[in-house]
Coordinates of C-alpha atoms in Angstrom, one line a residue:
Chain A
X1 CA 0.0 0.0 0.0
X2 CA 0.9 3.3 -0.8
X3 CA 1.3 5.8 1.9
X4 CA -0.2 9.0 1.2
X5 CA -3.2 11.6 2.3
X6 CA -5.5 9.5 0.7
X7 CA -4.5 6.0 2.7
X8 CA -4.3 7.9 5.9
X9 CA -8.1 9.8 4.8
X10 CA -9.5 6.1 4.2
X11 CA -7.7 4.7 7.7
X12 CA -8.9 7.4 9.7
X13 CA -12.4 5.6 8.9
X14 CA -11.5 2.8 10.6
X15 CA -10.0 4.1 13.9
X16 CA -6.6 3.2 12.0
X17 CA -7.2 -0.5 13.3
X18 CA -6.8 -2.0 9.8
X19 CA -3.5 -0.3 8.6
X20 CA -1.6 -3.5 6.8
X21 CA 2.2 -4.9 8.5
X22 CA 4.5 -2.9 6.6
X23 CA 6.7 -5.7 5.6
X24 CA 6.3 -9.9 5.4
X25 CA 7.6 -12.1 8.2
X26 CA 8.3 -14.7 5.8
X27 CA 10.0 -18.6 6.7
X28 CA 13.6 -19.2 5.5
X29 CA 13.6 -20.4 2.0
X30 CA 16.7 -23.5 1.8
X31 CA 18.3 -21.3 -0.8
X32 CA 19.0 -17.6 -1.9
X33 CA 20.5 -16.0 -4.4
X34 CA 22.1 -13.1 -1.9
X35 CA 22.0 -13.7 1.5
X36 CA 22.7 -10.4 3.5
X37 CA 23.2 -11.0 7.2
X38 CA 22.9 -8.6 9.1
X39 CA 18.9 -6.4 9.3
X40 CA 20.8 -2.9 10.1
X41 CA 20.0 0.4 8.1
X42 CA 23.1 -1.1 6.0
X43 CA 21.3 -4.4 5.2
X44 CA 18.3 -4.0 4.8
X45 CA 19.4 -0.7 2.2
X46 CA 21.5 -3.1 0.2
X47 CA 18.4 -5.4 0.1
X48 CA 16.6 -2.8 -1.2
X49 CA 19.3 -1.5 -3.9
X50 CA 19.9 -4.9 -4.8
X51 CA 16.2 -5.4 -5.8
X52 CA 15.6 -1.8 -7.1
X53 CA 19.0 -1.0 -9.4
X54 CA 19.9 -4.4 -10.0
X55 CA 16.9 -6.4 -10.5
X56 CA 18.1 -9.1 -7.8
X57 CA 15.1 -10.0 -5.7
X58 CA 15.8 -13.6 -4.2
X59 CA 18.0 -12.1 -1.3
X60 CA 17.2 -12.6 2.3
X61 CA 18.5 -10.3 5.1
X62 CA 18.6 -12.2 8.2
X63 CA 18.3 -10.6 11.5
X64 CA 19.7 -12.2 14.9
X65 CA 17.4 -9.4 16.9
X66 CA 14.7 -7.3 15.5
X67 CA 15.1 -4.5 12.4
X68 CA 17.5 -1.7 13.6
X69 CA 18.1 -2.9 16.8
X70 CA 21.6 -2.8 16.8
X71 CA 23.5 0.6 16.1
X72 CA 21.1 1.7 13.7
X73 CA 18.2 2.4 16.3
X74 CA 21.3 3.5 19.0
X75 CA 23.0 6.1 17.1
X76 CA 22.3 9.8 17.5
X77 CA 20.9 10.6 14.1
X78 CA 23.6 12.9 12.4
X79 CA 23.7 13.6 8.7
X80 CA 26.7 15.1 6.9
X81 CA 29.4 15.2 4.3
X82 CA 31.7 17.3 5.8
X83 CA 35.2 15.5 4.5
X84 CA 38.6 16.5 3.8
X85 CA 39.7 13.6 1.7
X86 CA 38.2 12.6 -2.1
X87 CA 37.1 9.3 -1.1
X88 CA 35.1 10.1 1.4
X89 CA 33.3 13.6 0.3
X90 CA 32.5 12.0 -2.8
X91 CA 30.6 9.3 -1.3
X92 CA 29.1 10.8 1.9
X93 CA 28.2 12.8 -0.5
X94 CA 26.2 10.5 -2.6
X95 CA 24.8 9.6 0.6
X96 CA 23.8 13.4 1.7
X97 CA 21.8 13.3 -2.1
X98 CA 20.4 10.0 -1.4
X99 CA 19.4 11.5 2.1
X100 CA 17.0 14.7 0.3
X101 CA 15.2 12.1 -1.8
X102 CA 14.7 9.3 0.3
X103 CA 11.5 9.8 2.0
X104 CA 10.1 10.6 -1.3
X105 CA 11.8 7.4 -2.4
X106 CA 10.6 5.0 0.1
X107 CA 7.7 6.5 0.4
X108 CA 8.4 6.5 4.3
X109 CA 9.0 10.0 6.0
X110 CA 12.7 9.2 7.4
X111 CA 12.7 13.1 8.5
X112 CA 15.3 14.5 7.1
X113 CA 15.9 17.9 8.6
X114 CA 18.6 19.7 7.2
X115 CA 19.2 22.0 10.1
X116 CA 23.0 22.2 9.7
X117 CA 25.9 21.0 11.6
X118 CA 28.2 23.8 12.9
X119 CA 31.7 22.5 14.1
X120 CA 33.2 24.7 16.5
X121 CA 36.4 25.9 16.4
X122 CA 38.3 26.8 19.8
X123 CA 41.2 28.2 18.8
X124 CA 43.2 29.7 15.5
X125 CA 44.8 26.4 14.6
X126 CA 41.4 24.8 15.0
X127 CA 39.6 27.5 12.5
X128 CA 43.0 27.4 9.8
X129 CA 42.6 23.8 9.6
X130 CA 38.1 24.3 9.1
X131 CA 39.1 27.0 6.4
X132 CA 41.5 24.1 5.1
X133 CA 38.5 21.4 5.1
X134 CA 35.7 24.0 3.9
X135 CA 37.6 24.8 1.1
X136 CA 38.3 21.0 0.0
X137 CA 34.9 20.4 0.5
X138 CA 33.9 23.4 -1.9
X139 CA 35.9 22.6 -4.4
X140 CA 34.4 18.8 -4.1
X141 CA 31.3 20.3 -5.0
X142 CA 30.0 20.0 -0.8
X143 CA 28.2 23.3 0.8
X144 CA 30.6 24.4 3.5
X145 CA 30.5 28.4 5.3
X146 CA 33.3 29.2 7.9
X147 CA 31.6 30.8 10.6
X148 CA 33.1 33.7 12.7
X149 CA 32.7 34.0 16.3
X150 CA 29.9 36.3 16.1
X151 CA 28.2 34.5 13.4
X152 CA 28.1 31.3 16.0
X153 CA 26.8 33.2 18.9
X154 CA 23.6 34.5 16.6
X155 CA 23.3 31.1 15.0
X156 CA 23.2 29.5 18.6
X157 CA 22.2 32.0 21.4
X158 CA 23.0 29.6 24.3
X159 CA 26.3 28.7 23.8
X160 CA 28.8 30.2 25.6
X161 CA 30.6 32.1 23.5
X162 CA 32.1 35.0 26.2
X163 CA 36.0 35.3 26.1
X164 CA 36.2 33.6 29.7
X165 CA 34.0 30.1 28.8
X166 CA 35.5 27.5 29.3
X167 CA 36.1 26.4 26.0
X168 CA 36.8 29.6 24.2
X169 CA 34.9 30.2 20.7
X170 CA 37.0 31.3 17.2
X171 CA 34.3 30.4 14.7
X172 CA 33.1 27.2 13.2
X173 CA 32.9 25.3 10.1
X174 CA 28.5 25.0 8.9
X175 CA 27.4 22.4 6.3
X176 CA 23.6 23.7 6.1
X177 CA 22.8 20.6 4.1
X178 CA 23.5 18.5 7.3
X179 CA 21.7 17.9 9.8
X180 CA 19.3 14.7 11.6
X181 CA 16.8 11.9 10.4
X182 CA 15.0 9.7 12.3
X183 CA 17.1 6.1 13.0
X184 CA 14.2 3.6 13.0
X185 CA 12.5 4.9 10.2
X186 CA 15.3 4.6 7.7
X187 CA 15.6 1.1 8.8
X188 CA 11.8 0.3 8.2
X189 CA 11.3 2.3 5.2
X190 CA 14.4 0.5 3.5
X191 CA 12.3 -3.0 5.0
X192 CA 9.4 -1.9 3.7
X193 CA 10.7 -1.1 0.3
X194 CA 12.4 -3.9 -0.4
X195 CA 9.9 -6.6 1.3
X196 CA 7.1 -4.8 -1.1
X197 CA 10.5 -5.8 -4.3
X198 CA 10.1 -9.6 -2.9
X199 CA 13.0 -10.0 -0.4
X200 CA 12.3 -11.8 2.5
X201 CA 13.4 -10.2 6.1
X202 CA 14.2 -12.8 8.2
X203 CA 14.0 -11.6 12.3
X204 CA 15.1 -13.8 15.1
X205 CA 17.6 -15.7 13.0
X206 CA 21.6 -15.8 14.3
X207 CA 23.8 -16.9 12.7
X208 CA 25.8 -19.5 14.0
X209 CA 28.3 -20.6 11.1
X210 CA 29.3 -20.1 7.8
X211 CA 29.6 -23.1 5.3
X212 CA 33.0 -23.0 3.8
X213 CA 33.1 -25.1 0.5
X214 CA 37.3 -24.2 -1.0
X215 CA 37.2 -20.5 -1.0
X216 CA 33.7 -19.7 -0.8
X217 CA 30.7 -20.1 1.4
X218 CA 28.4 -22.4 0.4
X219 CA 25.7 -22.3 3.3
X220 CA 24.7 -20.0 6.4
X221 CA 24.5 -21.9 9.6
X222 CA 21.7 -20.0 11.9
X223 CA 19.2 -21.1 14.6
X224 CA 16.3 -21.1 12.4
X225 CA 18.3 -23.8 9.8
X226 CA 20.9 -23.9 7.5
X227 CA 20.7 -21.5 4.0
X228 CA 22.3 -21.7 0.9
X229 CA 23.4 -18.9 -0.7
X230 CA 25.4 -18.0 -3.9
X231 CA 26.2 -14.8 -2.6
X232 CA 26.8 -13.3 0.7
X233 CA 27.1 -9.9 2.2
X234 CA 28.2 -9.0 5.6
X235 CA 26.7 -6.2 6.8
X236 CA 27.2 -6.7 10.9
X237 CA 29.4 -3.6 12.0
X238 CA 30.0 -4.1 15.5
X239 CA 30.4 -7.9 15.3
X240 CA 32.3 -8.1 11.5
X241 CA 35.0 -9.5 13.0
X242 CA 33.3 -12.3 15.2
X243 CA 31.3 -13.1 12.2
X244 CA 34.6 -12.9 9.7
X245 CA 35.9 -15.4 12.6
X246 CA 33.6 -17.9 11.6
X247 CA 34.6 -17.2 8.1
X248 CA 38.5 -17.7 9.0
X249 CA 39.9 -14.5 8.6
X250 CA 41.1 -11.5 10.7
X251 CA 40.2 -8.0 9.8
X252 CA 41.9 -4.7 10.2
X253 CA 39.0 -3.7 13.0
X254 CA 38.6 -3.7 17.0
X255 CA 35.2 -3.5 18.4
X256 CA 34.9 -0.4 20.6
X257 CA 31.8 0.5 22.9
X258 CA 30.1 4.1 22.2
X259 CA 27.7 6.0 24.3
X260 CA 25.4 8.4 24.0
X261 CA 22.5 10.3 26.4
X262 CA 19.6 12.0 26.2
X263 CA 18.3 14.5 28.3
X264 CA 14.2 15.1 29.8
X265 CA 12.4 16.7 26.9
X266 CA 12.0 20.4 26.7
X267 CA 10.7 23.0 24.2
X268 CA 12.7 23.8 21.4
X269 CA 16.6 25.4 22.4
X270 CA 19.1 24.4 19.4
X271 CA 18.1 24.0 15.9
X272 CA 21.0 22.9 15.1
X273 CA 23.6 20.1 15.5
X274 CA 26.7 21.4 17.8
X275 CA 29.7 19.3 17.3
X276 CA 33.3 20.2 18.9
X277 CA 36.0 17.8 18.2
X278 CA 38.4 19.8 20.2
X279 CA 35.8 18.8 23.5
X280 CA 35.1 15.4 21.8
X281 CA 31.7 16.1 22.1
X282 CA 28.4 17.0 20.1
X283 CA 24.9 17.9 21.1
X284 CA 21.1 18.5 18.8
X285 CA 17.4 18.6 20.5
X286 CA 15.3 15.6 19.1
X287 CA 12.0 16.4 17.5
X288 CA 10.4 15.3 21.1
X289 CA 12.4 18.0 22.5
X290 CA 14.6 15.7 24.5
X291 CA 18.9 17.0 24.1
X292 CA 20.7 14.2 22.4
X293 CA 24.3 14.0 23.2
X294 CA 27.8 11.7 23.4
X295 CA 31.1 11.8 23.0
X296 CA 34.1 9.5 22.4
X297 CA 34.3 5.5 21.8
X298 CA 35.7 4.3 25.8
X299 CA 38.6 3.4 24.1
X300 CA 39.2 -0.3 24.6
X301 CA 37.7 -3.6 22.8
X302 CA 34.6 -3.9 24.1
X303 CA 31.6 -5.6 23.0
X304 CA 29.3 -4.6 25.6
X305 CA 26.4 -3.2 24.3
X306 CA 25.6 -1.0 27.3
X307 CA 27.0 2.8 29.3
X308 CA 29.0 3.3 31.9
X309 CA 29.7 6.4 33.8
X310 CA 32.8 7.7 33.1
X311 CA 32.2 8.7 29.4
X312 CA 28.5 10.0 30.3
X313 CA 30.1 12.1 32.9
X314 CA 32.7 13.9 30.1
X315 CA 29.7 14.2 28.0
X316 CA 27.6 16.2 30.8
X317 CA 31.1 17.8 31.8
X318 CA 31.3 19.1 28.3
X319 CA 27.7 19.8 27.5
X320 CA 27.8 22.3 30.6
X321 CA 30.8 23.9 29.5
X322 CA 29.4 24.7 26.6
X323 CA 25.9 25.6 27.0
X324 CA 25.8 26.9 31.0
X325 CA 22.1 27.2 30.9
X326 CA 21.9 23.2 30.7
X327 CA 22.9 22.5 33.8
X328 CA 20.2 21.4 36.0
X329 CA 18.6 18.9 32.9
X330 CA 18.0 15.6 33.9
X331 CA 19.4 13.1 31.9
X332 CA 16.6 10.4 30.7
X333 CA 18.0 7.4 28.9
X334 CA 22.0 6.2 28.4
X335 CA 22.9 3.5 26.6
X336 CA 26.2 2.1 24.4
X337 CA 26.5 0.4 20.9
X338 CA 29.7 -1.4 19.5
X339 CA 31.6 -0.1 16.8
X340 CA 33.8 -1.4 14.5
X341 CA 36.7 1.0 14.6
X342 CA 39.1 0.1 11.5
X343 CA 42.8 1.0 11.6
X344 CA 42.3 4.2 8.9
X345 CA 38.8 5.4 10.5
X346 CA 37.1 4.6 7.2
X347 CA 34.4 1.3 6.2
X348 CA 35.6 -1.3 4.1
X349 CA 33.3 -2.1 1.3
X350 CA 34.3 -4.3 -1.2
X351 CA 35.7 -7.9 -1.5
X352 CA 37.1 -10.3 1.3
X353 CA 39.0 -12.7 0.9
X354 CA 36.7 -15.5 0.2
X355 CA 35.2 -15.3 -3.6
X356 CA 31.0 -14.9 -2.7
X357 CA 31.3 -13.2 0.7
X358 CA 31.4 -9.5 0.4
X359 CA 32.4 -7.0 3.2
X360 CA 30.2 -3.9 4.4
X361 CA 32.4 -2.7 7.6
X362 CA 34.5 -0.8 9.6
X363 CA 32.0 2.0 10.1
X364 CA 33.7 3.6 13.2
X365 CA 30.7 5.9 14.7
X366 CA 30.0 7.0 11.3
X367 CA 27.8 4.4 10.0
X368 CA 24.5 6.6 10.2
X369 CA 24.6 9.2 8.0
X370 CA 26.4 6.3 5.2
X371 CA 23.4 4.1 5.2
X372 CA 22.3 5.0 1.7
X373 CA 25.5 5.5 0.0
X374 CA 26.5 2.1 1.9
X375 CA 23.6 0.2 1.0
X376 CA 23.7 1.5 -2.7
X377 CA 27.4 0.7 -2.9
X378 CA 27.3 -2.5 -1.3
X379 CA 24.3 -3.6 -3.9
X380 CA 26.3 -2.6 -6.8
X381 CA 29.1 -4.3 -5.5
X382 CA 27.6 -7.7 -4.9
X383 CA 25.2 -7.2 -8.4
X384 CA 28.3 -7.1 -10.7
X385 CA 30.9 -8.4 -8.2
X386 CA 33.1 -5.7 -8.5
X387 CA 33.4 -2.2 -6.5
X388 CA 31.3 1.3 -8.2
X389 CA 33.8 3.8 -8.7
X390 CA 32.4 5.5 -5.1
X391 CA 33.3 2.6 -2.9
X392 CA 36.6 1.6 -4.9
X393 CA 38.9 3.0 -2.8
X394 CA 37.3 1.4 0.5
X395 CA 39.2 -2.0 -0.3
X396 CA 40.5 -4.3 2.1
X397 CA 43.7 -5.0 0.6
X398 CA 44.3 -0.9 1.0
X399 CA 46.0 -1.4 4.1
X400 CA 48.7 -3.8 3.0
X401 CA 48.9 -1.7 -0.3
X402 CA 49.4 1.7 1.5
X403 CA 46.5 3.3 0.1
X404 CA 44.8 4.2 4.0
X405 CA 42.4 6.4 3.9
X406 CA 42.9 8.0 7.3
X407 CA 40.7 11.2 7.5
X408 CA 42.6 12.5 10.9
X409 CA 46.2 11.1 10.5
X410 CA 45.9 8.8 13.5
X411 CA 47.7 6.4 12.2
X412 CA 46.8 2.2 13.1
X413 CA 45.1 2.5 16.5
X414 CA 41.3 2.2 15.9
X415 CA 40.4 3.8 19.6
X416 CA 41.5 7.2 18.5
X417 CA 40.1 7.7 15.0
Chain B
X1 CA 33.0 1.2 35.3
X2 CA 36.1 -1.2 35.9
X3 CA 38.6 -1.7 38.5
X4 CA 42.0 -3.1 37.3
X5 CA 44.2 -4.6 39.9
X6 CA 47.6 -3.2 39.2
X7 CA 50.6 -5.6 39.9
X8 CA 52.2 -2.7 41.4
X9 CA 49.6 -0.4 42.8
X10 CA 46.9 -2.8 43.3
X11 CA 43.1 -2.1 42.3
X12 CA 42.5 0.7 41.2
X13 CA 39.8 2.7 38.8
X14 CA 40.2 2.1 35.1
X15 CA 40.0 5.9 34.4
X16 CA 43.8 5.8 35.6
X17 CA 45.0 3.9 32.6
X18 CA 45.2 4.1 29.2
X19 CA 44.8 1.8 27.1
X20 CA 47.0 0.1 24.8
X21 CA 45.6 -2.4 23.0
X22 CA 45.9 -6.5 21.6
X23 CA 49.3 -7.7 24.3
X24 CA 49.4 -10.6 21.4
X25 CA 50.6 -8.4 18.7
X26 CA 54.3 -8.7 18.4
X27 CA 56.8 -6.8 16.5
X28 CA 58.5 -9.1 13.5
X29 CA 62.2 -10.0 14.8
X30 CA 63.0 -9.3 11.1
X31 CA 60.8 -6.2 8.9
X32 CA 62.7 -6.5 6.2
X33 CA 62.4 -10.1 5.5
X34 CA 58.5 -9.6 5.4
X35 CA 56.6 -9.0 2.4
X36 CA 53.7 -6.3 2.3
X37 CA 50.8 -8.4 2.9
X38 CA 52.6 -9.9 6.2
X39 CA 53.9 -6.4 7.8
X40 CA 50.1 -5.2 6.9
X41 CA 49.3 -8.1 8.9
X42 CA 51.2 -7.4 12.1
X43 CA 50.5 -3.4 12.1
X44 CA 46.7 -3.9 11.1
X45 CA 45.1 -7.1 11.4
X46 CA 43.5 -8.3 14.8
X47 CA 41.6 -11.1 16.3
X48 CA 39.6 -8.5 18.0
X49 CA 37.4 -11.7 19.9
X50 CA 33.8 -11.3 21.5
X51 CA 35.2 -12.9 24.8
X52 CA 38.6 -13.1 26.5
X53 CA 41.6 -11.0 25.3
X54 CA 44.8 -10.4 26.3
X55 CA 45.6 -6.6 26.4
X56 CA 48.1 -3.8 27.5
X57 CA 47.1 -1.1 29.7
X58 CA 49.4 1.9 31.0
X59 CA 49.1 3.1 34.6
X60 CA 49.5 6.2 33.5
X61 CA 47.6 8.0 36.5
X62 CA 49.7 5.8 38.9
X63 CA 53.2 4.0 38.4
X64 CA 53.0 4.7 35.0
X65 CA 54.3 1.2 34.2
X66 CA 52.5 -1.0 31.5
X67 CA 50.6 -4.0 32.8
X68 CA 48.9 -6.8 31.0
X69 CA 44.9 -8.0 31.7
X70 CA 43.2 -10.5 30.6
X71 CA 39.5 -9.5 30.1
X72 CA 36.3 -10.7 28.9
X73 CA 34.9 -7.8 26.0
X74 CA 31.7 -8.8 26.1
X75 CA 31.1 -8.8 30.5
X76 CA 34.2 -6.9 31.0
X77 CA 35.3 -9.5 34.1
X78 CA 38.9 -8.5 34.6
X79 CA 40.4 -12.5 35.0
X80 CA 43.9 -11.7 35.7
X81 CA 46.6 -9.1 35.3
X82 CA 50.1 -9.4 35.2
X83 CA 53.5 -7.7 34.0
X84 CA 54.3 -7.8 30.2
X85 CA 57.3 -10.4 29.0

């Protein structure tokens, strides 16, 4: 069914009792001809991508939980292209285009709201090197403005911009074409889409094994049976490297917990996102009003999927130093996804090392705002077996070829890209 | 929130360390005799398990020496910690 004015006029007559299940909840079928494991906003976008672009519509995602319950329904909703390097502006990007048309795409409101995200700069160094990344981004085609002090403080009236805060304020760096969407939605509008092109989305399915057969994957070992598949995608960020595990190989990724917060709800303060990678912190009001915030990964393998207090506390730390007037909020909800933070700080899309099995990871705590360019990417990938000229540089084999593409210069430890 | 019993110090809050990563990665007694796929393997390739792993950590608030733990990533149970070879 269609979603429109019309659908909701003739629902309404019903008490909206008879609205139809948006998408199937089919049985395994024994075989596939792409298998995606993994029912993320990644996934479930491929599925869709895969059916829509590339006319292949015997896939199955399977899910070990429900639909976006992993780090798609636990990250805090950013959207932006704001890169330095080629690889990445060009496709997050894509992704920021895909983003303006998807709702009408899907035919699912995912909220896009481009209300901007400001980076602000807290020092001279700080605003050379945003007049440095505006301009690459300008010249890659990417809306940037380099914000002076002033400019900030009329932009975002609460923040502290006085010459004693805290954190002293030199300006920032706005993409206006950034800003949030709504997390679950994308997941179920991507489900919705491609469950309406004929794949099937298979919930409460783990999976336990992988099948190898010489150097490919014949099968997919999960609690609801055993699949065959002549393609498979991996789209599990967080846990690619326990699943590429069963597979029998390493990858260049360690699984770090992330947190984020949100505060009680409360009318409308910022209309904006606030990000400051000198703090390591970043801040925007949901459309319920309530402050969502976080900061950095813990910094050490983890895959607990749950907070602790000493990163909330830097996060609330930095929040007050920022915006004084915040400080007697109560803080609602905390809660912590895993990550999987590759050695450059950029995914991996493209081939592993088996020949069927194909590689969606290494996300870092960017996955969100990817999720179209990923899925679209990954589809075209697995479709014609070979990388679109977008995700070509995100190889695996980069690393040993020297080709990282390492957005901050951290160099090979994962916990502080 | 963890505590991490340091050899030297004895327990004390995790927030005091830093972290340092896989304690099974080691340095190639000979570079030069690797090719590029094998030195990509030691600088970037971990097992990175859901379960126990052997790690460094630095005391840095404390002692300041390195220490290894053994830990479980998925409960974070601290099982042992110990002083590096």
């Amino acid at each position: 069914m269609k979603y429109s004015i019309f659908s909701l006029a003739r629902n309404a007559l019903t008490y909206h009792e008879q609205w139809p299940r948006a998408w199937r909840s089919p049985e395994p079928r024994s075989e596939y001809d792409v298998i995606i494991i993994g029912g993320g906003g990644h996934g479930l976008a491929a599925a869709y991508y895969l059916a829509k672009n590339h006319g292949v519509a015997n896939v199955a995602v399977i899910e070990k939980g429900w639909l976006g319950g992993g780090n798609t329904g636990r990250n805090t909703t950013i959207v932006r292209s704001n890169y330095y390097l080629e690889p990445n502006a060009h496709f997050y990007e894509h992704s920021l285009k895909l983003w303006e048309g998807l709702s009408a795409d899907l035919n699912f409101n995912v909220m896009y709201s481009p209300r901007g995200v400001v980076n602000l700069a807290h020092s001279y160094a700080d605003l050379d090197a945003y007049a440095r990344r505006g301009n690459a981004m300008r010249l890659n085609g990417i809306d940037a403005e380099l914000l002076t002090r002033d400019e900030v403080a009329a932009m975002v009236p609460l923040l502290d911009c006085s010459p004693t805060a805290r954190y002293p304020i030199t300006g920032g760096l706005l993409q206006r074409r950034g800003g949030v969407a709504r997390h679950d939605a994308v997941a179920w509008g991507y489900a919705r889409g491609a469950d309406a092109r004929g794949v099937d989305i298979i919930q409460q399915c783990e999976v336990t094994g992988l099948q190898r057969d010489g150097n490919r994957i014949s099968a997919v070992q999960t609690t609801r049976g055993t699949i065959r598949a002549k393609k498979i995608g991996l789209a599990v960020a967080g846990h690619s490297g326990h699943v590429a595990a069963m597979a029998g190989f390493r990858l260049p990724i360690e699984t770090h917990v992330l947190q984020a917060l949100v505060s009680e709800p409360l009318k409308p303060v910022l209309d904006t996102v606030i990000t400051s990678g000198a703090v390591h912190f970043y801040i925007s009001q949901s459309d319920k009003g309530e402050l969502v915030m976080g900061g950095d990964i813990d910094g050490y393998n983890s895959y607990g999927q749950r907070s602790n207090l000493p990163a909330i506390e830097h996060s609330v730390q930095s929040m007050i130093a920022l915006f004084p007037s915040f400080s007697r909020l109560r803080m609602m909800r905390t809660w912590g996804g895993v990550m999987d933070m590759s050695m450059d700080g950029s995914p991996i899309i493209g081939k592993s090392p088996l020949d069927n099995l194909y590689l969606d990871c290494g996300w870092c705590y960017g996955g969100f705002k990817a999720t179209p360019a990923s899925g679209w990417c990954f589809a075209h990938t697995i479709a014609n077996d070979a990388p679109h000229e977008l995700n070509a540089a995100f190889t695996l084999d980069r690393y040993a070829l020297g080709r990282t593409i390492d957005e901050k210069g951290g160099g090979p430890y994962p916990w502080v890209h | 929130m963890m505590l991490i019993r340091c050899p030297h110090c004895g327990p004390r809050d995790a927030t005091e360390f830093t972290y340092g990563g896989d304690a099974n990665v080691r340095r190639p007694a000979d570079p030069a005799a690797l090719n590029d796929a094998q030195w990509a393997a030691y600088v970037y390739m971990r097992d990175n398990p859901r379960g126990e792993h052997s790690e460094l950590w630095q005391h840095s608030f404390g002692c300041r020496r390195w220490i290894t733990v053994r830990r479980n990533t998925y409960t974070h149970d601290i099982k042992s910690t110990g002083l590096p070879e």
